[in-house]
Structure formats: structure tokens, C-alpha cells
Amino acid sequence: MVNHITLYQHGTLALLVPGLLKGTITMSELLKHGDTGIGTGEGLDGELIILDGKPYHVHATGDVTLAPKSFRMPFANAHFARYTPLAELENVNQAELNKQLVSLSRAANTFFSIKITGTFSNIQTRAAVKSRPPYHTLAETAENQSVFTRDQINGTLIGYYAPQLFEGAAVGGFHDHFISDDRKFGGHVLNFHLVKGDVSYQLFDTFEQHLPVSDKDFMQHDFSKDDIAGSIQKSE
Amino acid sequence: MVNHITLYQHGTLALLVPGLLKGTITMSELLKHGDTGIGTGEGLDGELIILDGKPYHVHATGDVTLAPKSFRMPFANAHFARYTPLAELENVNQAELNKQLVSLSRAANTFFSIKITGTFSNIQTRAAVKSRPPYHTLAETAENQSVFTRDQINGTLIGYYAPQLFEGAAVGGFHDHFISDDRKFGGHVLNFHLVKGDVSYQLFDTFEQHLPVSDKDFMQHDFSKDDIAGSIQKSE
């Protein structure tokens, strides 16, 4: 039986902060937990968006390829899609839209996903440049990322909302990735204006947090000295 | 196949802070997720400890009964036990023991459970007094709880450790409940001295956080004004 009410997460945002960027889950394992999702590759190798079971990998060059099953990630979210229509919206920016989504969904205290298909203008995305050991911290990576913009583009945005209580494990609030209809443009969403789009959402009652307990670097790290919330808010 | 690497949690510590104390899971549902666990009843009705599938309910009167399958809880943890021996310890207090456990288990960055069977002295437990709607806040409940002490007693302590990152969802650090061998004394552990005991532990790679999304009071609550960390540290 397919589970539509669980959001699976491998890794935490917190482990990206000090640069614990080893790939600790494969794409084939991740896809057991969903046909829809977002993530990043080992060493913060670009940005991933999974749609209908297909994992699109947006590289720092801007190129988009399909990630192989052996592709390894330090952080990813996945779930099995069963979105419910929420609204048809026009002429709204990201901040306004997020505010409306929390209000319309009445789900500020739980996890949910949003899916927006439509026409976007002034959309700005980023894709991190892969680092090799010793890995960069999240702040260093943010200084070394590619930023892409498109004025008018049709595509799909997949976002995950986490309650503020889970800031650090996830991004408190929305974490959005994008892929264009022609599958040639995408990444982690920094900003956008929605010209016109269908917004749907999917509410979760369970957050399944999987941790890379076999990774010694993760298990032995002292997180008490990391500015987790500050670093995530700056970079995400 | 029984899952020994997942810690299930219904509700969060955070929702106890403003007094969202409605029972949103039944004991029969909870026991599907484990044969071992801890929790509290609707309205913070006493303290629960589940051992070998038996849910002992420590009332504010100090009496211990078995909770029925229909018993409802706002917060609980459960897992299927498969503990590994960690150490045989003598003459150690709670703070020293907790420090040793984190060091011996090398598991500060993930969730794990501890089980201690042995002889305890100066053990202090508490059991909250059930409140009815409008429910008490966690701070009000803490002012209105029964505290019990025993000088020498044999029994079992079940504790859950959560990484600091998850403070608020869980208790960051250890959250311990106790039941005596004669099943006549127990509760939420405030303090103890371990005379001699066998300490075992069980490491989890998955934290399954279930939220009461059908409870309107929970879904509509504004958590931004609650002092979650402060209230938990004071009360737990």
C-alpha cells in the first residue's frame, strides 16, 4: 500500500552547515520512499528535483541530467505524490504566495508539500558547485554557487514546508526546487514571481527522519559550535 | 518483519507547553509501533512506561495500573526492543551516568534508548495530576504534580536520548521513566543514584515523528509565543 501521508527525509540541514557532505544514501534507496522530492548530491553537487519518479539533477553549469540510481546524496526529501488542488493564482511573488499557502492550507504546525505548475517570471535559482574532501561548509558553498535567472518560463515547483519547531532538521518554512517544462532549467529556488499557476498541496502527518548513523564523520561531529539556524537562514 | 531501528513518537514536547493535552492516540494504536515506551495520558494524566508490551500507568496518587487499550495520550514514544549490553555500572548518579552513556554509545548525534535494570537509591519520580479542559500549561502542571521518592528499590528505567537539534520535538538529552520490579512504584524520573545495574542501549537511525493533524486545537495553535525550550528544561 502506497503511503501518502509520510514525508521521508535523509540527513538534516544541520549536517550541511559544517560540511558533512558525504553521500550517505543512493538514489535507488531514496526512490523507495517516494516518486517526488528534492535533494543535493555528495559535496553539494548541484540540486535535485524528483518528479513522477524521475530524478533531475541541475548541475552548477546549469545543465540538467537524469541522476543515475547509484547517485549519492547527503540530504534529500521524498514522498509519494497525491496532491490536492488548493488554488489557481496569478501575479503573486514568492513571499506573498508562501503567506497565502500557510493561510489556505491551515497547516502551519505540520509538514506539507506544495506543487505549482504554471508560468513564472524573474525566477532565480541556484545550484551549488561540488566540493571534494575536505568539504566546504554551507557558508563557503553559498559563496561559490551558480545563480541562474529566467524572465518567462513554464515549469513545476516542488516545495516542502516544515514547522519552525523543526528548523535545523529541515528548513523552517518553505524549501523549493524548480524544473522547467523543457527540463533544461532548474535548481534551488531563491526567488520568483508567479504569472499564473495551479497550486496544489499534500499534507503529511508523519515526518520520517533518517540519519546517516554509519557515517563516522557525522556521528563524531560536535554540532554545539555550529550556528545552524543562522547558517541555514543565510544560505537557504 | 519487526523494525528495531525506528523510534516512533506521537506528538511533540512542544505541544504540551501551551497545554494541548487532548489524547490523540490510543494505547492499542501506540502498541503497533513498539513493545517498549514512555508517555503521558490525556490532560497529563500520570506517567506511562511500557515494558514487554505491558503499559504501566503511574497515577498522581502513586498507584500503578495497567492502561487499557482505549487509553488516550497526547504524547508518547515507542519502539520494538532489541537492546545491546553497554556496561555494568555501580555507584553513579544520573548526571554522571548520562555523561558516560553518551560517551560509551558514541551516539550523541542520533536517537537511542537506554534500559537500566538494577538497584536504585534516592530515586525521585513524578506523576502529573490530570487536568480537564481548559487544560493546564506544562508550567502549571509542573506546579501541581506528585513527587515520590524511594531510598532502595529494584526496577527498570527506560530512557530516550534525542540530539539537541530535536529539542522541542523531544527532550534534548535524556527522558527517563521508571517502574519497580514489584510494579508498585514508578513515574517520570527526576533524579536517582544507581547502586548497581546493567545498562543496555538501542540505537535508532530513524525518528518517526507523528503529529495529531486531526486535532484542530493543535493545528490552529500559534506556537511562536510559547517558550518551548525554557518550559521543557524547567519541567522535564
Tab-separated table of C-alpha atoms in Angstrom:
chain	number	residue	atom	x	y	z
A	1	MET	CA	0.000	0.000	0.000
A	2	VAL	CA	1.439	3.338	-1.007
A	3	ASN	CA	1.839	5.768	1.880
A	4	HIS	CA	0.768	9.318	1.013
A	5	ILE	CA	0.952	10.831	4.495
A	6	THR	CA	4.646	10.389	5.294
A	7	LEU	CA	7.431	12.779	4.360
A	8	TYR	CA	10.757	10.961	4.300
A	9	GLN	CA	13.979	12.844	4.957
A	10	HIS	CA	17.512	11.529	4.779
A	11	GLY	CA	20.048	13.669	6.648
A	12	THR	CA	19.408	17.073	8.195
A	13	LEU	CA	20.042	20.628	7.072
A	14	ALA	CA	22.214	20.916	10.182
A	15	LEU	CA	24.775	18.449	8.881
A	16	LEU	CA	25.325	20.550	5.772
A	17	VAL	CA	26.312	23.542	7.923
A	18	PRO	CA	29.768	22.230	8.975
A	19	GLY	CA	30.216	20.474	5.601
A	20	LEU	CA	29.299	16.852	6.409
A	21	LEU	CA	28.650	16.343	2.715
A	22	LYS	CA	29.386	12.682	2.135
A	23	GLY	CA	26.717	10.937	0.084
A	24	THR	CA	25.040	8.582	2.552
A	25	ILE	CA	22.006	7.459	0.556
A	26	THR	CA	21.727	6.336	-3.076
A	27	MET	CA	19.048	7.447	-5.474
A	28	SER	CA	17.698	3.897	-5.764
A	29	GLU	CA	17.241	3.774	-1.972
A	30	LEU	CA	15.653	7.249	-1.894
A	31	LEU	CA	13.155	6.336	-4.620
A	32	LYS	CA	11.804	3.567	-2.357
A	33	HIS	CA	10.472	6.402	-0.193
A	34	GLY	CA	8.790	8.457	-2.899
A	35	ASP	CA	8.268	9.435	-6.518
A	36	THR	CA	8.583	13.137	-5.741
A	37	GLY	CA	11.301	15.011	-3.882
A	38	ILE	CA	14.263	17.334	-3.630
A	39	GLY	CA	17.894	16.944	-2.579
A	40	THR	CA	21.544	17.638	-3.300
A	41	GLY	CA	24.480	15.447	-4.343
A	42	GLU	CA	27.628	14.446	-2.438
A	43	GLY	CA	29.770	17.524	-1.789
A	44	LEU	CA	26.680	19.684	-2.503
A	45	ASP	CA	26.835	18.604	-6.114
A	46	GLY	CA	24.045	20.680	-7.656
A	47	GLU	CA	20.348	20.433	-6.915
A	48	LEU	CA	17.862	17.626	-7.397
A	49	ILE	CA	14.164	17.613	-8.113
A	50	ILE	CA	12.262	14.354	-8.460
A	51	LEU	CA	9.023	14.393	-10.464
A	52	ASP	CA	6.981	11.283	-11.350
A	53	GLY	CA	9.894	9.123	-10.214
A	54	LYS	CA	12.433	10.896	-12.449
A	55	PRO	CA	15.383	12.495	-10.599
A	56	TYR	CA	16.504	15.626	-12.444
A	57	HIS	CA	19.972	16.818	-11.476
A	58	VAL	CA	20.658	20.523	-12.032
A	59	HIS	CA	24.429	20.950	-12.217
A	60	ALA	CA	26.404	24.064	-11.270
A	61	THR	CA	26.959	24.530	-15.026
A	62	GLY	CA	23.205	24.899	-15.421
A	63	ASP	CA	22.945	21.609	-17.340
A	64	VAL	CA	20.165	19.244	-16.352
A	65	THR	CA	20.664	15.470	-16.499
A	66	LEU	CA	18.883	12.462	-15.014
A	67	ALA	CA	20.729	11.219	-11.914
A	68	PRO	CA	21.733	7.533	-12.060
A	69	LYS	CA	20.488	5.053	-9.446
A	70	SER	CA	23.962	4.999	-7.868
A	71	PHE	CA	23.907	8.805	-7.322
A	72	ARG	CA	24.741	9.562	-3.679
A	73	MET	CA	23.285	12.345	-1.522
A	74	PRO	CA	23.923	13.778	1.960
A	75	PHE	CA	20.411	15.267	2.163
A	76	ALA	CA	17.109	14.585	0.444
A	77	ASN	CA	13.324	14.624	0.911
A	78	ALA	CA	10.899	12.278	-0.805
A	79	HIS	CA	7.238	11.318	-0.696
A	80	PHE	CA	4.635	9.600	-2.840
A	81	ALA	CA	2.605	12.277	-4.605
A	82	ARG	CA	-1.127	12.685	-4.113
A	83	TYR	CA	-1.621	16.434	-4.287
A	84	THR	CA	-4.958	18.163	-3.741
A	85	PRO	CA	-5.793	21.347	-5.666
A	86	LEU	CA	-5.546	24.394	-3.419
A	87	ALA	CA	-5.857	27.475	-5.633
A	88	GLU	CA	-5.294	28.957	-9.062
A	89	LEU	CA	-3.141	32.005	-8.514
A	90	GLU	CA	-1.987	34.898	-10.663
A	91	ASN	CA	0.554	37.667	-10.346
A	92	VAL	CA	1.982	36.879	-6.938
A	93	ASN	CA	5.556	36.855	-5.638
A	94	GLN	CA	7.181	34.151	-3.530
A	95	ALA	CA	6.762	35.859	-0.152
A	96	GLU	CA	3.086	36.666	-0.736
A	97	LEU	CA	2.463	33.180	-2.084
A	98	ASN	CA	4.091	31.475	0.929
A	99	LYS	CA	1.957	33.563	3.276
A	100	GLN	CA	-1.188	32.621	1.357
A	101	LEU	CA	-0.235	28.953	1.287
A	102	VAL	CA	0.151	28.742	5.058
A	103	SER	CA	-3.165	30.507	5.482
A	104	LEU	CA	-5.077	28.462	2.847
A	105	SER	CA	-3.677	25.104	3.937
A	106	ARG	CA	-4.204	25.833	7.673
A	107	ALA	CA	-1.223	23.527	8.173
A	108	ALA	CA	1.440	25.740	9.770
A	109	ASN	CA	2.006	23.165	12.512
A	110	THR	CA	2.678	20.148	10.322
A	111	PHE	CA	4.733	19.183	7.288
A	112	PHE	CA	3.261	19.583	3.811
A	113	SER	CA	4.369	19.771	0.212
A	114	ILE	CA	3.296	22.226	-2.465
A	115	LYS	CA	3.358	21.765	-6.203
A	116	ILE	CA	2.971	24.698	-8.550
A	117	THR	CA	2.684	24.240	-12.301
A	118	GLY	CA	2.480	27.330	-14.443
A	119	THR	CA	4.289	30.329	-15.831
A	120	PHE	CA	6.958	32.030	-13.747
A	121	SER	CA	8.750	35.316	-14.378
A	122	ASN	CA	12.003	36.569	-12.857
A	123	ILE	CA	12.678	33.182	-11.366
A	124	GLN	CA	16.099	32.935	-9.741
A	125	THR	CA	17.598	29.533	-8.917
A	126	ARG	CA	20.963	28.354	-7.690
A	127	ALA	CA	22.995	25.206	-7.971
A	128	ALA	CA	25.943	24.584	-5.682
A	129	VAL	CA	29.391	23.674	-7.026
A	130	LYS	CA	30.507	20.228	-5.867
A	131	SER	CA	33.328	20.318	-3.345
A	132	ARG	CA	35.661	17.427	-2.550
A	133	PRO	CA	37.018	16.442	0.881
A	134	PRO	CA	37.746	18.412	2.979
A	135	TYR	CA	34.256	19.600	2.076
A	136	HIS	CA	33.184	23.226	2.177
A	137	THR	CA	30.875	24.483	4.906
A	138	LEU	CA	27.399	25.638	3.867
A	139	ALA	CA	28.521	29.267	4.102
A	140	GLU	CA	31.563	28.618	1.887
A	141	THR	CA	29.378	26.764	-0.603
A	142	ALA	CA	26.936	29.659	-0.716
A	143	GLU	CA	29.814	31.914	-1.759
A	144	ASN	CA	30.662	29.504	-4.557
A	145	GLN	CA	27.376	28.758	-6.280
A	146	SER	CA	25.904	29.399	-9.693
A	147	VAL	CA	22.828	31.600	-9.851
A	148	PHE	CA	20.512	31.416	-12.855
A	149	THR	CA	17.579	33.626	-13.805
A	150	ARG	CA	14.809	33.341	-16.400
A	151	ASP	CA	12.328	36.030	-17.252
A	152	GLN	CA	9.438	33.907	-18.558
A	153	ILE	CA	9.382	30.154	-18.175
A	154	ASN	CA	6.855	27.344	-17.780
A	155	GLY	CA	7.633	24.683	-15.245
A	156	THR	CA	6.963	22.926	-11.967
A	157	LEU	CA	7.952	23.957	-8.457
A	158	ILE	CA	8.079	21.348	-5.676
A	159	GLY	CA	8.291	22.767	-2.172
A	160	TYR	CA	8.343	21.348	1.343
A	161	TYR	CA	7.075	23.243	4.350
A	162	ALA	CA	8.345	22.410	7.842
A	163	PRO	CA	7.062	23.919	11.122
A	164	GLN	CA	9.531	26.280	12.842
A	165	LEU	CA	9.966	23.657	15.586
A	166	PHE	CA	11.923	21.553	13.082
A	167	GLU	CA	14.222	24.354	11.895
A	168	GLY	CA	17.675	22.807	11.723
A	169	ALA	CA	16.446	19.320	10.905
A	170	ALA	CA	14.717	20.891	7.902
A	171	VAL	CA	14.338	24.439	6.618
A	172	GLY	CA	11.725	26.067	8.886
A	173	GLY	CA	9.175	27.323	6.350
A	174	PHE	CA	9.409	26.554	2.634
A	175	HIS	CA	12.220	24.831	0.729
A	176	ASP	CA	11.513	24.996	-3.022
A	177	HIS	CA	13.146	23.404	-6.078
A	178	PHE	CA	12.159	24.003	-9.716
A	179	ILE	CA	12.337	22.332	-13.133
A	180	SER	CA	11.168	23.825	-16.421
A	181	ASP	CA	8.748	22.018	-18.720
A	182	ASP	CA	11.544	21.556	-21.287
A	183	ARG	CA	13.743	20.062	-18.498
A	184	LYS	CA	16.570	22.461	-19.380
A	185	PHE	CA	16.409	24.905	-16.440
A	186	GLY	CA	16.030	24.415	-12.718
A	187	GLY	CA	17.612	24.378	-9.265
A	188	HIS	CA	17.054	25.501	-5.697
A	189	VAL	CA	14.606	28.414	-5.846
A	190	LEU	CA	15.856	31.741	-4.464
A	191	ASN	CA	13.042	33.927	-5.733
A	192	PHE	CA	10.233	34.059	-8.282
A	193	HIS	CA	7.125	35.803	-9.471
A	194	LEU	CA	4.230	33.540	-10.409
A	195	VAL	CA	2.495	34.886	-13.526
A	196	LYS	CA	-0.201	32.227	-13.414
A	197	GLY	CA	-0.232	28.759	-11.915
A	198	ASP	CA	-2.129	25.879	-10.393
A	199	VAL	CA	-1.171	25.375	-6.772
A	200	SER	CA	-1.787	22.048	-5.096
A	201	TYR	CA	-0.679	20.708	-1.737
A	202	GLN	CA	-0.236	17.454	0.161
A	203	LEU	CA	-0.401	17.280	3.925
A	204	PHE	CA	1.704	14.837	5.977
A	205	ASP	CA	1.011	13.542	9.463
A	206	THR	CA	4.373	11.791	9.715
A	207	PHE	CA	7.919	13.083	9.302
A	208	GLU	CA	10.281	10.135	8.926
A	209	GLN	CA	13.734	11.451	9.797
A	210	HIS	CA	16.510	9.076	8.717
A	211	LEU	CA	20.033	9.790	9.971
A	212	PRO	CA	23.363	8.569	8.484
A	213	VAL	CA	24.385	6.629	11.601
A	214	SER	CA	27.000	4.600	9.680
A	215	ASP	CA	28.923	7.762	8.782
A	216	LYS	CA	31.624	8.263	11.431
A	217	ASP	CA	32.193	11.886	10.458
A	218	PHE	CA	28.529	12.613	11.184
A	219	MET	CA	28.356	10.551	14.362
A	220	GLN	CA	31.514	12.093	15.840
A	221	HIS	CA	30.860	15.704	14.891
A	222	ASP	CA	30.366	18.264	17.684
A	223	PHE	CA	27.367	20.275	16.475
A	224	SER	CA	27.316	22.523	19.541
A	225	LYS	CA	29.690	25.015	17.925
A	226	ASP	CA	27.813	25.343	14.631
A	227	ASP	CA	25.500	28.294	14.033
A	228	ILE	CA	22.864	26.062	12.471
A	229	ALA	CA	19.849	28.384	12.338
A	230	GLY	CA	21.925	31.384	11.224
A	231	SER	CA	23.700	29.466	8.504
A	232	ILE	CA	20.517	27.902	7.134
A	233	GLN	CA	18.644	31.215	7.024
A	234	LYS	CA	21.555	32.849	5.179
A	235	SER	CA	22.053	30.041	2.677
A	236	GLU	CA	18.614	28.566	2.079
B	1	MET	CA	9.457	-8.022	9.897
B	2	VAL	CA	9.907	-6.246	13.190
B	3	ASN	CA	11.684	-2.896	12.902
B	4	HIS	CA	14.313	-2.348	15.617
B	5	ILE	CA	15.889	0.822	14.231
B	6	THR	CA	12.940	3.214	14.317
B	7	LEU	CA	11.856	5.314	17.271
B	8	TYR	CA	8.196	6.256	16.946
B	9	GLN	CA	6.888	9.423	18.538
B	10	HIS	CA	3.317	10.653	18.685
B	11	GLY	CA	3.001	14.372	19.428
B	12	THR	CA	5.792	16.696	20.465
B	13	LEU	CA	7.017	18.050	23.799
B	14	ALA	CA	6.264	21.483	22.343
B	15	LEU	CA	2.532	20.853	22.248
B	16	LEU	CA	2.498	20.105	25.977
B	17	VAL	CA	3.931	23.569	26.709
B	18	PRO	CA	0.743	25.572	25.953
B	19	GLY	CA	-1.446	22.723	27.249
B	20	LEU	CA	-2.557	20.960	24.052
B	21	LEU	CA	-3.279	17.887	26.129
B	22	LYS	CA	-6.065	16.121	24.262
B	23	GLY	CA	-5.457	12.401	23.870
B	24	THR	CA	-4.829	11.962	20.161
B	25	ILE	CA	-3.565	8.374	20.043
B	26	THR	CA	-4.910	5.234	21.751
B	27	MET	CA	-2.767	2.665	23.519
B	28	SER	CA	-3.758	-0.013	21.014
B	29	GLU	CA	-2.522	2.198	18.149
B	30	LEU	CA	0.694	3.058	20.028
B	31	LEU	CA	1.468	-0.606	20.699
B	32	LYS	CA	1.554	-1.207	16.919
B	33	HIS	CA	4.729	0.871	16.968
B	34	GLY	CA	6.528	-0.867	19.810
B	35	ASP	CA	6.574	-3.109	22.862
B	36	THR	CA	8.600	-0.591	24.871
B	37	GLY	CA	7.993	3.076	25.506
B	38	ILE	CA	7.011	6.051	27.621
B	39	GLY	CA	4.208	8.610	27.538
B	40	THR	CA	1.537	10.506	29.417
B	41	GLY	CA	-2.265	10.396	29.424
B	42	GLU	CA	-4.842	12.948	28.219
B	43	GLY	CA	-4.637	16.072	30.352
B	44	LEU	CA	-1.162	14.931	31.521
B	45	ASP	CA	-2.804	12.080	33.364
B	46	GLY	CA	0.166	10.489	35.118
B	47	GLU	CA	3.143	8.784	33.509
B	48	LEU	CA	3.388	5.684	31.353
B	49	ILE	CA	6.118	3.141	30.916
B	50	ILE	CA	5.694	0.242	28.514
B	51	LEU	CA	7.767	-2.893	29.134
B	52	ASP	CA	7.406	-6.142	27.144
B	53	GLY	CA	4.183	-4.809	25.651
B	54	LYS	CA	2.626	-4.017	29.045
B	55	PRO	CA	1.656	-0.339	29.568
B	56	TYR	CA	2.058	0.589	33.234
B	57	HIS	CA	0.235	3.750	34.221
B	58	VAL	CA	1.635	5.591	37.244
B	59	HIS	CA	-1.132	7.798	38.616
B	60	ALA	CA	-0.701	11.050	40.522
B	61	THR	CA	-1.823	9.097	43.599
B	62	GLY	CA	1.244	6.895	43.182
B	63	ASP	CA	-0.880	3.866	42.260
B	64	VAL	CA	0.230	1.797	39.298
B	65	THR	CA	-2.326	0.137	36.996
B	66	LEU	CA	-2.245	-1.335	33.503
B	67	ALA	CA	-3.608	1.152	30.967
B	68	PRO	CA	-6.489	-0.178	28.850
B	69	LYS	CA	-6.253	-0.330	25.050
B	70	SER	CA	-8.612	2.639	24.789
B	71	PHE	CA	-6.307	4.841	26.939
B	72	ARG	CA	-5.603	8.110	25.105
B	73	MET	CA	-2.363	10.089	25.081
B	74	PRO	CA	-1.186	13.474	23.764
B	75	PHE	CA	2.476	12.358	23.733
B	76	ALA	CA	4.267	9.026	23.654
B	77	ASN	CA	7.370	7.234	22.409
B	78	ALA	CA	7.539	3.576	21.425
B	79	HIS	CA	9.929	1.125	19.791
B	80	PHE	CA	10.452	-2.611	19.480
B	81	ALA	CA	13.119	-3.617	21.996
B	82	ARG	CA	16.400	-5.194	20.986
B	83	TYR	CA	18.854	-3.758	23.472
B	84	THR	CA	22.612	-4.418	23.408
B	85	PRO	CA	24.571	-4.628	26.685
B	86	LEU	CA	26.645	-1.490	27.199
B	87	ALA	CA	28.075	-1.631	30.732
B	88	GLU	CA	27.591	-2.871	34.260
B	89	LEU	CA	27.741	0.184	36.452
B	90	GLU	CA	27.920	0.799	40.210
B	91	ASN	CA	27.539	3.795	42.444
B	92	VAL	CA	26.832	6.500	39.893
B	93	ASN	CA	24.335	9.359	39.869
B	94	GLN	CA	22.069	10.355	36.982
B	95	ALA	CA	24.208	13.215	35.653
B	96	GLU	CA	27.416	11.145	35.678
B	97	LEU	CA	25.605	8.194	34.135
B	98	ASN	CA	24.121	10.277	31.317
B	99	LYS	CA	27.562	11.662	30.514
B	100	GLN	CA	29.037	8.152	30.443
B	101	LEU	CA	26.202	6.845	28.270
B	102	VAL	CA	26.734	9.479	25.584
B	103	SER	CA	30.449	8.771	25.648
B	104	LEU	CA	30.152	4.938	25.642
B	105	SER	CA	27.426	4.818	22.984
B	106	ARG	CA	29.189	7.374	20.725
B	107	ALA	CA	25.691	8.242	19.606
B	108	ALA	CA	25.231	11.903	20.631
B	109	ASN	CA	24.020	12.785	17.128
B	110	THR	CA	21.250	10.234	16.820
B	111	PHE	CA	18.310	8.882	18.816
B	112	PHE	CA	18.828	5.942	21.140
B	113	SER	CA	17.149	4.255	24.068
B	114	ILE	CA	18.701	3.058	27.309
B	115	LYS	CA	17.448	0.368	29.627
B	116	ILE	CA	18.806	0.017	33.146
B	117	THR	CA	17.833	-2.873	35.393
B	118	GLY	CA	19.203	-2.928	38.899
B	119	THR	CA	19.113	-1.340	42.330
B	120	PHE	CA	18.464	2.378	42.673
B	121	SER	CA	18.740	4.587	45.747
B	122	ASN	CA	17.278	8.028	46.343
B	123	ILE	CA	15.220	7.753	43.216
B	124	GLN	CA	12.795	10.627	42.757
B	125	THR	CA	9.909	10.370	40.302
B	126	ARG	CA	6.907	12.499	39.500
B	127	ALA	CA	3.462	11.919	38.106
B	128	ALA	CA	1.364	14.787	36.817
B	129	VAL	CA	-2.190	15.388	38.034
B	130	LYS	CA	-4.722	15.111	35.212
B	131	SER	CA	-6.258	18.412	34.204
B	132	ARG	CA	-9.513	18.848	32.301
B	133	PRO	CA	-10.275	21.420	29.581
B	134	PRO	CA	-9.202	24.189	29.605
B	135	TYR	CA	-6.015	22.212	30.168
B	136	HIS	CA	-3.100	23.436	32.239
B	137	THR	CA	0.109	24.576	30.593
B	138	LEU	CA	3.231	22.499	31.206
B	139	ALA	CA	4.450	25.054	33.745
B	140	GLU	CA	1.117	24.959	35.642
B	141	THR	CA	1.168	21.170	35.596
B	142	ALA	CA	4.703	21.126	36.974
B	143	GLU	CA	3.443	23.152	39.934
B	144	ASN	CA	0.710	20.602	40.502
B	145	GLN	CA	2.443	17.239	40.372
B	146	SER	CA	3.096	14.444	42.846
B	147	VAL	CA	6.710	13.687	43.650
B	148	PHE	CA	7.678	10.288	45.047
B	149	THR	CA	10.980	9.080	46.455
B	150	ARG	CA	12.351	5.672	47.359
B	151	ASP	CA	15.594	5.016	49.132
B	152	GLN	CA	16.351	1.480	47.909
B	153	ILE	CA	14.413	-0.125	45.125
B	154	ASN	CA	14.895	-2.664	42.349
B	155	GLY	CA	13.432	-1.838	38.980
B	156	THR	CA	13.800	-0.875	35.350
B	157	LEU	CA	14.480	2.518	33.834
B	158	ILE	CA	13.620	3.172	30.176
B	159	GLY	CA	15.143	6.323	28.724
B	160	TYR	CA	15.183	8.005	25.337
B	161	TYR	CA	18.010	10.219	24.180
B	162	ALA	CA	17.422	12.866	21.493
B	163	PRO	CA	20.111	15.060	19.885
B	164	GLN	CA	19.939	18.761	20.865
B	165	LEU	CA	18.809	19.555	17.302
B	166	PHE	CA	15.449	17.940	18.152
B	167	GLU	CA	14.907	19.809	21.426
B	168	GLY	CA	11.276	20.892	21.388
B	169	ALA	CA	10.078	17.952	19.320
B	170	ALA	CA	11.573	15.733	22.036
B	171	VAL	CA	13.534	16.413	25.221
B	172	GLY	CA	17.079	17.237	24.056
B	173	GLY	CA	19.180	14.730	26.022
B	174	PHE	CA	17.599	12.007	28.174
B	175	HIS	CA	13.942	11.484	29.063
B	176	ASP	CA	13.640	8.660	31.617
B	177	HIS	CA	10.688	6.757	33.113
B	178	PHE	CA	10.870	4.064	35.811
B	179	ILE	CA	8.943	1.075	37.119
B	180	SER	CA	9.864	-1.044	40.131
B	181	ASP	CA	10.194	-4.837	39.934
B	182	ASP	CA	7.083	-5.188	42.112
B	183	ARG	CA	5.218	-2.817	39.725
B	184	LYS	CA	4.122	-0.663	42.651
B	185	PHE	CA	6.351	2.400	42.179
B	186	GLY	CA	7.311	4.439	39.134
B	187	GLY	CA	6.927	7.612	37.118
B	188	HIS	CA	8.875	10.233	35.220
B	189	VAL	CA	12.406	10.187	36.654
B	190	LEU	CA	13.634	13.434	38.210
B	191	ASN	CA	16.768	12.070	39.870
B	192	PHE	CA	18.406	8.863	41.021
B	193	HIS	CA	21.533	7.180	42.242
B	194	LEU	CA	22.319	3.813	40.655
B	195	VAL	CA	23.650	1.416	43.304
B	196	LYS	CA	24.317	-1.321	40.772
B	197	GLY	CA	22.771	-2.045	37.397
B	198	ASP	CA	23.037	-3.496	33.926
B	199	VAL	CA	22.910	-0.794	31.308
B	200	SER	CA	21.944	-1.647	27.747
B	201	TYR	CA	21.159	0.572	24.780
B	202	GLN	CA	19.481	0.501	21.404
B	203	LEU	CA	20.445	2.837	18.603
B	204	PHE	CA	17.935	4.191	16.061
B	205	ASP	CA	18.634	5.500	12.579
B	206	THR	CA	15.057	6.697	12.089
B	207	PHE	CA	12.896	9.050	14.132
B	208	GLU	CA	9.273	8.686	13.036
B	209	GLN	CA	7.521	11.846	14.163
B	210	HIS	CA	3.738	11.517	14.041
B	211	LEU	CA	1.655	14.684	14.516
B	212	PRO	CA	-2.025	14.969	15.586
B	213	VAL	CA	-3.141	16.677	12.356
B	214	SER	CA	-6.817	15.867	13.011
B	215	ASP	CA	-6.771	17.890	16.240
B	216	LYS	CA	-7.952	21.412	15.376
B	217	ASP	CA	-6.611	22.870	18.618
B	218	PHE	CA	-3.134	21.644	17.683
B	219	MET	CA	-3.341	22.662	14.038
B	220	GLN	CA	-4.604	26.177	14.825
B	221	HIS	CA	-2.289	26.945	17.755
B	222	ASP	CA	0.237	29.769	17.358
B	223	PHE	CA	3.436	28.265	18.790
B	224	SER	CA	5.518	31.375	18.131
B	225	LYS	CA	4.648	32.864	21.528
B	226	ASP	CA	5.475	29.761	23.596
B	227	ASP	CA	8.814	29.499	25.384
B	228	ILE	CA	9.225	25.885	24.329
B	229	ALA	CA	12.876	25.236	25.216
B	230	GLY	CA	12.652	27.127	28.507
B	231	SER	CA	9.485	25.381	29.598
B	232	ILE	CA	10.769	21.901	28.718
B	233	GLN	CA	14.072	22.405	30.510
B	234	LYS	CA	12.232	23.598	33.619
B	235	SER	CA	9.614	20.857	33.636
B	236	GLU	CA	11.353	17.801	32.212
